[in-house]
mmCIF file of C-alpha atoms in Angstrom:
data_model
loop_
_atom_site.group_PDB
_atom_site.id
_atom_site.type_symbol
_atom_site.label_atom_id
_atom_site.label_comp_id
_atom_site.label_asym_id
_atom_site.label_seq_id
_atom_site.Cartn_x
_atom_site.Cartn_y
_atom_site.Cartn_z
ATOM 1 C CA UNK A 1 -20.985 9.404 -0.680
ATOM 2 C CA UNK A 2 -19.188 7.967 -3.698
ATOM 3 C CA UNK A 3 -19.644 4.239 -4.219
ATOM 4 C CA UNK A 4 -16.453 2.185 -3.876
ATOM 5 C CA UNK A 5 -16.100 -0.123 -6.877
ATOM 6 C CA UNK A 6 -14.622 -3.458 -5.762
ATOM 7 C CA UNK A 7 -13.097 -6.508 -7.423
ATOM 8 C CA UNK A 8 -12.710 -9.784 -5.512
ATOM 9 C CA UNK A 9 -9.855 -12.143 -6.361
ATOM 10 C CA UNK A 10 -9.924 -15.520 -4.573
ATOM 11 C CA UNK A 11 -9.802 -19.070 -5.902
ATOM 12 C CA UNK A 12 -12.395 -20.279 -3.399
ATOM 13 C CA UNK A 13 -15.895 -19.669 -4.749
ATOM 14 C CA UNK A 14 -17.473 -19.936 -1.317
ATOM 15 C CA UNK A 15 -15.179 -17.181 -0.008
ATOM 16 C CA UNK A 16 -15.934 -14.901 -2.970
ATOM 17 C CA UNK A 17 -19.665 -15.473 -2.687
ATOM 18 C CA UNK A 18 -19.651 -14.769 1.041
ATOM 19 C CA UNK A 19 -17.551 -11.634 0.592
ATOM 20 C CA UNK A 20 -19.724 -10.325 -2.228
ATOM 21 C CA UNK A 21 -22.935 -10.918 -0.282
ATOM 22 C CA UNK A 22 -21.542 -9.186 2.792
ATOM 23 C CA UNK A 23 -19.850 -6.239 1.068
ATOM 24 C CA UNK A 24 -22.862 -5.384 -1.071
ATOM 25 C CA UNK A 25 -24.912 -4.961 2.107
ATOM 26 C CA UNK A 26 -22.534 -2.158 3.096
ATOM 27 C CA UNK A 27 -23.518 1.365 2.199
ATOM 28 C CA UNK A 28 -21.375 2.781 -0.603
ATOM 29 C CA UNK A 29 -19.835 -0.471 -1.857
ATOM 30 C CA UNK A 30 -20.377 -2.320 -5.133
ATOM 31 C CA UNK A 31 -18.677 -5.511 -6.333
ATOM 32 C CA UNK A 32 -18.189 -4.955 -10.072
ATOM 33 C CA UNK A 33 -16.080 -8.053 -10.790
ATOM 34 C CA UNK A 34 -14.767 -11.252 -9.294
ATOM 35 C CA UNK A 35 -12.331 -13.911 -10.426
ATOM 36 C CA UNK A 36 -10.504 -16.977 -9.182
ATOM 37 C CA UNK A 37 -7.092 -16.340 -10.772
ATOM 38 C CA UNK A 38 -4.373 -13.726 -11.132
ATOM 39 C CA UNK A 39 -4.298 -13.588 -14.928
ATOM 40 C CA UNK A 40 -7.990 -12.744 -15.149
ATOM 41 C CA UNK A 41 -7.562 -10.201 -12.343
ATOM 42 C CA UNK A 42 -4.967 -8.322 -14.412
ATOM 43 C CA UNK A 43 -7.256 -8.240 -17.449
ATOM 44 C CA UNK A 44 -10.280 -7.096 -15.454
ATOM 45 C CA UNK A 45 -8.281 -4.429 -13.631
ATOM 46 C CA UNK A 46 -7.297 -2.880 -16.967
ATOM 47 C CA UNK A 47 -10.791 -3.225 -18.406
ATOM 48 C CA UNK A 48 -12.902 -2.093 -15.434
ATOM 49 C CA UNK A 49 -10.500 -0.040 -13.276
ATOM 50 C CA UNK A 50 -11.919 -1.009 -9.857
ATOM 51 C CA UNK A 51 -11.024 1.330 -7.015
ATOM 52 C CA UNK A 52 -10.134 -1.478 -4.613
ATOM 53 C CA UNK A 53 -9.054 -5.033 -5.401
ATOM 54 C CA UNK A 54 -9.461 -7.474 -2.509
ATOM 55 C CA UNK A 55 -6.661 -9.914 -3.325
ATOM 56 C CA UNK A 56 -5.947 -13.407 -2.037
ATOM 57 C CA UNK A 57 -2.289 -14.493 -2.132
ATOM 58 C CA UNK A 58 -2.232 -18.271 -2.575
ATOM 59 C CA UNK A 59 -3.965 -19.179 -5.839
ATOM 60 C CA UNK A 60 -3.350 -21.760 -8.537
ATOM 61 C CA UNK A 61 -1.439 -20.417 -11.528
ATOM 62 C CA UNK A 62 -0.499 -16.767 -11.144
ATOM 63 C CA UNK A 63 -0.574 -15.988 -7.419
ATOM 64 C CA UNK A 64 -1.678 -12.809 -5.688
ATOM 65 C CA UNK A 65 1.871 -11.504 -5.249
ATOM 66 C CA UNK A 66 2.675 -11.483 -8.961
ATOM 67 C CA UNK A 67 -0.817 -10.350 -9.894
ATOM 68 C CA UNK A 68 -0.429 -7.378 -7.542
ATOM 69 C CA UNK A 69 2.955 -6.448 -9.043
ATOM 70 C CA UNK A 70 1.566 -6.469 -12.563
ATOM 71 C CA UNK A 71 -1.652 -4.667 -11.695
ATOM 72 C CA UNK A 72 0.210 -1.878 -9.880
ATOM 73 C CA UNK A 73 2.531 -1.493 -12.877
ATOM 74 C CA UNK A 74 -0.353 -1.357 -15.371
ATOM 75 C CA UNK A 75 -3.049 0.306 -13.239
ATOM 76 C CA UNK A 76 -1.344 2.275 -10.438
ATOM 77 C CA UNK A 77 -4.617 3.938 -9.426
ATOM 78 C CA UNK A 78 -6.137 0.550 -8.461
ATOM 79 C CA UNK A 79 -5.703 -0.020 -4.729
ATOM 80 C CA UNK A 80 -4.896 -3.548 -3.575
ATOM 81 C CA UNK A 81 -5.979 -4.910 -0.197
ATOM 82 C CA UNK A 82 -4.496 -8.322 0.592
ATOM 83 C CA UNK A 83 -7.014 -10.624 2.294
ATOM 84 C CA UNK A 84 -5.224 -13.850 3.116
ATOM 85 C CA UNK A 85 -4.775 -16.739 5.518
ATOM 86 C CA UNK A 86 -1.072 -15.869 5.778
ATOM 87 C CA UNK A 87 -0.157 -13.934 8.931
ATOM 88 C CA UNK A 88 3.620 -14.354 8.714
ATOM 89 C CA UNK A 89 6.229 -11.676 8.002
ATOM 90 C CA UNK A 90 7.387 -13.163 4.701
ATOM 91 C CA UNK A 91 4.077 -12.678 2.881
ATOM 92 C CA UNK A 92 3.404 -9.411 4.705
ATOM 93 C CA UNK A 93 6.569 -7.740 3.415
ATOM 94 C CA UNK A 94 6.333 -9.336 -0.025
ATOM 95 C CA UNK A 95 2.823 -7.946 -0.576
ATOM 96 C CA UNK A 96 3.841 -4.472 0.581
ATOM 97 C CA UNK A 97 6.849 -4.601 -1.721
ATOM 98 C CA UNK A 98 4.562 -5.680 -4.571
ATOM 99 C CA UNK A 99 2.565 -2.486 -4.061
ATOM 100 C CA UNK A 100 -0.388 -3.485 -1.882
ATOM 101 C CA UNK A 101 -1.909 -0.626 0.104
ATOM 102 C CA UNK A 102 -3.361 -2.875 2.777
ATOM 103 C CA UNK A 103 -2.955 -6.266 4.426
ATOM 104 C CA UNK A 104 -5.449 -8.152 6.604
ATOM 105 C CA UNK A 105 -5.974 -11.819 7.369
ATOM 106 C CA UNK A 106 -9.145 -13.806 6.759
ATOM 107 C CA UNK A 107 -9.625 -13.947 10.524
ATOM 108 C CA UNK A 108 -10.278 -10.200 10.546
ATOM 109 C CA UNK A 109 -13.573 -8.980 11.990
ATOM 110 C CA UNK A 110 -16.181 -7.900 9.452
ATOM 111 C CA UNK A 111 -16.224 -4.271 10.593
ATOM 112 C CA UNK A 112 -12.420 -4.080 10.373
ATOM 113 C CA UNK A 113 -12.509 -5.390 6.796
ATOM 114 C CA UNK A 114 -14.948 -2.621 5.889
ATOM 115 C CA UNK A 115 -12.680 -0.098 7.608
ATOM 116 C CA UNK A 116 -9.678 -1.420 5.663
ATOM 117 C CA UNK A 117 -11.495 -1.097 2.328
ATOM 118 C CA UNK A 118 -12.553 2.472 3.085
ATOM 119 C CA UNK A 119 -8.997 3.348 4.146
ATOM 120 C CA UNK A 120 -7.247 2.083 1.018
ATOM 121 C CA UNK A 121 -9.985 3.516 -1.209
ATOM 122 C CA UNK A 122 -9.215 6.913 0.341
ATOM 123 C CA UNK A 123 -5.522 6.517 -0.482
ATOM 124 C CA UNK A 124 -4.328 5.463 2.957
ATOM 125 C CA UNK A 125 -2.318 2.412 3.985
ATOM 126 C CA UNK A 126 -4.168 -0.084 6.194
ATOM 127 C CA UNK A 127 -2.270 -2.778 8.066
ATOM 128 C CA UNK A 128 -4.058 -5.080 10.483
ATOM 129 C CA UNK A 129 -2.789 -3.917 13.910
ATOM 130 C CA UNK A 130 -1.542 -7.378 14.870
ATOM 131 C CA UNK A 131 0.629 -7.381 11.725
ATOM 132 C CA UNK A 132 1.696 -3.735 11.599
ATOM 133 C CA UNK A 133 4.145 -4.459 14.401
ATOM 134 C CA UNK A 134 6.249 -6.363 11.833
ATOM 135 C CA UNK A 135 7.093 -3.065 10.157
ATOM 136 C CA UNK A 136 8.267 -1.364 13.335
ATOM 137 C CA UNK A 137 10.118 -4.472 14.514
ATOM 138 C CA UNK A 138 11.945 -4.733 11.183
ATOM 139 C CA UNK A 139 12.917 -1.069 11.375
ATOM 140 C CA UNK A 140 14.227 -1.456 14.935
ATOM 141 C CA UNK A 141 16.125 -4.586 13.919
ATOM 142 C CA UNK A 142 17.885 -2.634 11.181
ATOM 143 C CA UNK A 143 18.826 0.075 13.665
ATOM 144 C CA UNK A 144 20.195 -2.481 16.122
ATOM 145 C CA UNK A 145 22.439 -3.952 13.412
ATOM 146 C CA UNK A 146 24.156 -0.634 12.799
ATOM 147 C CA UNK A 147 27.270 0.290 14.703
ATOM 148 C CA UNK A 148 27.568 3.887 15.844
ATOM 149 C CA UNK A 149 29.846 4.775 12.942
ATOM 150 C CA UNK A 150 27.714 3.127 10.296
ATOM 151 C CA UNK A 151 24.558 4.671 11.739
ATOM 152 C CA UNK A 152 26.139 8.117 11.655
ATOM 153 C CA UNK A 153 27.291 7.635 8.074
ATOM 154 C CA UNK A 154 23.858 6.385 7.044
ATOM 155 C CA UNK A 155 22.160 9.279 8.819
ATOM 156 C CA UNK A 156 24.500 11.716 7.100
ATOM 157 C CA UNK A 157 23.719 10.209 3.709
ATOM 158 C CA UNK A 158 19.976 10.487 4.355
ATOM 159 C CA UNK A 159 20.400 14.098 5.455
ATOM 160 C CA UNK A 160 22.298 14.902 2.281
ATOM 161 C CA UNK A 161 19.610 13.289 0.162
ATOM 162 C CA UNK A 162 16.854 15.118 2.045
ATOM 163 C CA UNK A 163 18.629 18.397 1.380
ATOM 164 C CA UNK A 164 18.502 17.461 -2.309
ATOM 165 C CA UNK A 165 14.714 17.811 -2.270
ATOM 166 C CA UNK A 166 13.057 21.063 -3.208
ATOM 167 C CA UNK A 167 10.894 22.852 -0.654
ATOM 168 C CA UNK A 168 7.776 21.664 -2.473
ATOM 169 C CA UNK A 169 9.056 18.060 -2.561
ATOM 170 C CA UNK A 170 9.642 18.142 1.205
ATOM 171 C CA UNK A 171 6.059 19.354 1.663
ATOM 172 C CA UNK A 172 4.732 16.550 -0.535
ATOM 173 C CA UNK A 173 6.873 13.976 1.314
ATOM 174 C CA UNK A 174 5.421 15.114 4.642
ATOM 175 C CA UNK A 175 1.881 14.778 3.271
ATOM 176 C CA UNK A 176 2.521 11.366 1.727
ATOM 177 C CA UNK A 177 4.005 10.114 5.013
ATOM 178 C CA UNK A 178 0.825 11.227 6.801
ATOM 179 C CA UNK A 179 -1.229 9.027 4.466
ATOM 180 C CA UNK A 180 -2.861 11.851 2.510
ATOM 181 C CA UNK A 181 -4.213 11.077 -0.962
ATOM 182 C CA UNK A 182 -3.029 12.870 -4.102
ATOM 183 C CA UNK A 183 -6.276 14.858 -4.159
ATOM 184 C CA UNK A 184 -5.904 15.869 -0.496
ATOM 185 C CA UNK A 185 -2.264 16.858 -1.029
ATOM 186 C CA UNK A 186 -3.215 18.866 -4.098
ATOM 187 C CA UNK A 187 -5.919 20.728 -2.179
ATOM 188 C CA UNK A 188 -3.583 21.408 0.751
ATOM 189 C CA UNK A 189 -0.726 22.659 -1.429
ATOM 190 C CA UNK A 190 -2.905 24.179 -4.182
ATOM 191 C CA UNK A 191 -1.460 22.017 -6.949
ATOM 192 C CA UNK A 192 -3.022 19.412 -9.252
ATOM 193 C CA UNK A 193 -3.028 15.662 -8.449
ATOM 194 C CA UNK A 194 -0.860 15.111 -11.546
ATOM 195 C CA UNK A 195 1.721 17.534 -10.157
ATOM 196 C CA UNK A 196 1.582 15.682 -6.840
ATOM 197 C CA UNK A 197 2.273 12.403 -8.658
ATOM 198 C CA UNK A 198 5.240 13.959 -10.457
ATOM 199 C CA UNK A 199 6.690 15.269 -7.190
ATOM 200 C CA UNK A 200 6.217 11.827 -5.603
ATOM 201 C CA UNK A 201 8.134 10.158 -8.430
ATOM 202 C CA UNK A 202 10.969 12.690 -8.058
ATOM 203 C CA UNK A 203 11.098 12.106 -4.292
ATOM 204 C CA UNK A 204 11.355 8.334 -4.688
ATOM 205 C CA UNK A 205 14.100 8.747 -7.293
ATOM 206 C CA UNK A 206 16.132 11.292 -5.303
ATOM 207 C CA UNK A 207 15.886 9.330 -2.051
ATOM 208 C CA UNK A 208 16.503 6.009 -3.813
ATOM 209 C CA UNK A 209 13.332 4.530 -2.339
ATOM 210 C CA UNK A 210 11.436 1.813 -4.157
ATOM 211 C CA UNK A 211 8.363 0.926 -2.097
ATOM 212 C CA UNK A 212 5.844 2.244 0.399
ATOM 213 C CA UNK A 213 7.571 0.253 3.133
ATOM 214 C CA UNK A 214 10.873 2.034 2.506
ATOM 215 C CA UNK A 215 9.106 5.397 2.418
ATOM 216 C CA UNK A 216 7.435 4.787 5.801
ATOM 217 C CA UNK A 217 10.730 3.651 7.342
ATOM 218 C CA UNK A 218 12.483 6.713 5.963
ATOM 219 C CA UNK A 219 9.754 9.008 7.276
ATOM 220 C CA UNK A 220 10.041 7.428 10.754
ATOM 221 C CA UNK A 221 13.821 7.759 10.714
ATOM 222 C CA UNK A 222 13.728 11.436 9.738
ATOM 223 C CA UNK A 223 11.018 12.257 12.267
ATOM 224 C CA UNK A 224 8.503 13.132 9.555
ATOM 225 C CA UNK A 225 6.050 10.720 11.192
ATOM 226 C CA UNK A 226 6.205 8.930 14.516
ATOM 227 C CA UNK A 227 6.226 5.136 14.918
#
């Protein structure tokens, strides 16, 4: 089993020390770096390319939100798992919009934290079940705000845009919505991971989607995945 290379970002030394001690007792995990600030996290991400960055949100100086945005722009292959005291919708959606692949609170059970790290390392999205309901509730709220006419027009626009995808792009979209990694998609469709990445970029551009949250909502709406 390949070792997951981790970086811990938290401005509380006691938290980092406890996390490092615990995670390094887990089979297949190695903490290769740790820091107490967002600026250093960006530098280390570029220098060491950790597979998973366990990121706090509230830190002095550059916070976890901005650090995540910059890291995902500079090192898109680094997966970010938010580990925070914040359990409210505002931070939840902001971190997803910033590019985080996972979100759990510091009250999470130890075994669930390990599960979350394995999930994001494998290219999946992991949302703590108690918080994942925010995503579905927000989607339903948007539906409730639409009148019948506006909903029909919106649905028609989405249908038109979906028809603008090539057959291969539709296949890639279905795989992405199921949480498959680029490698898994490539193996399933017999194309390279780089080709998968190119198709994903084209899909986001054609559908005018800008985040994982929007992609999941779109996939639910079109019946590609079920809520």
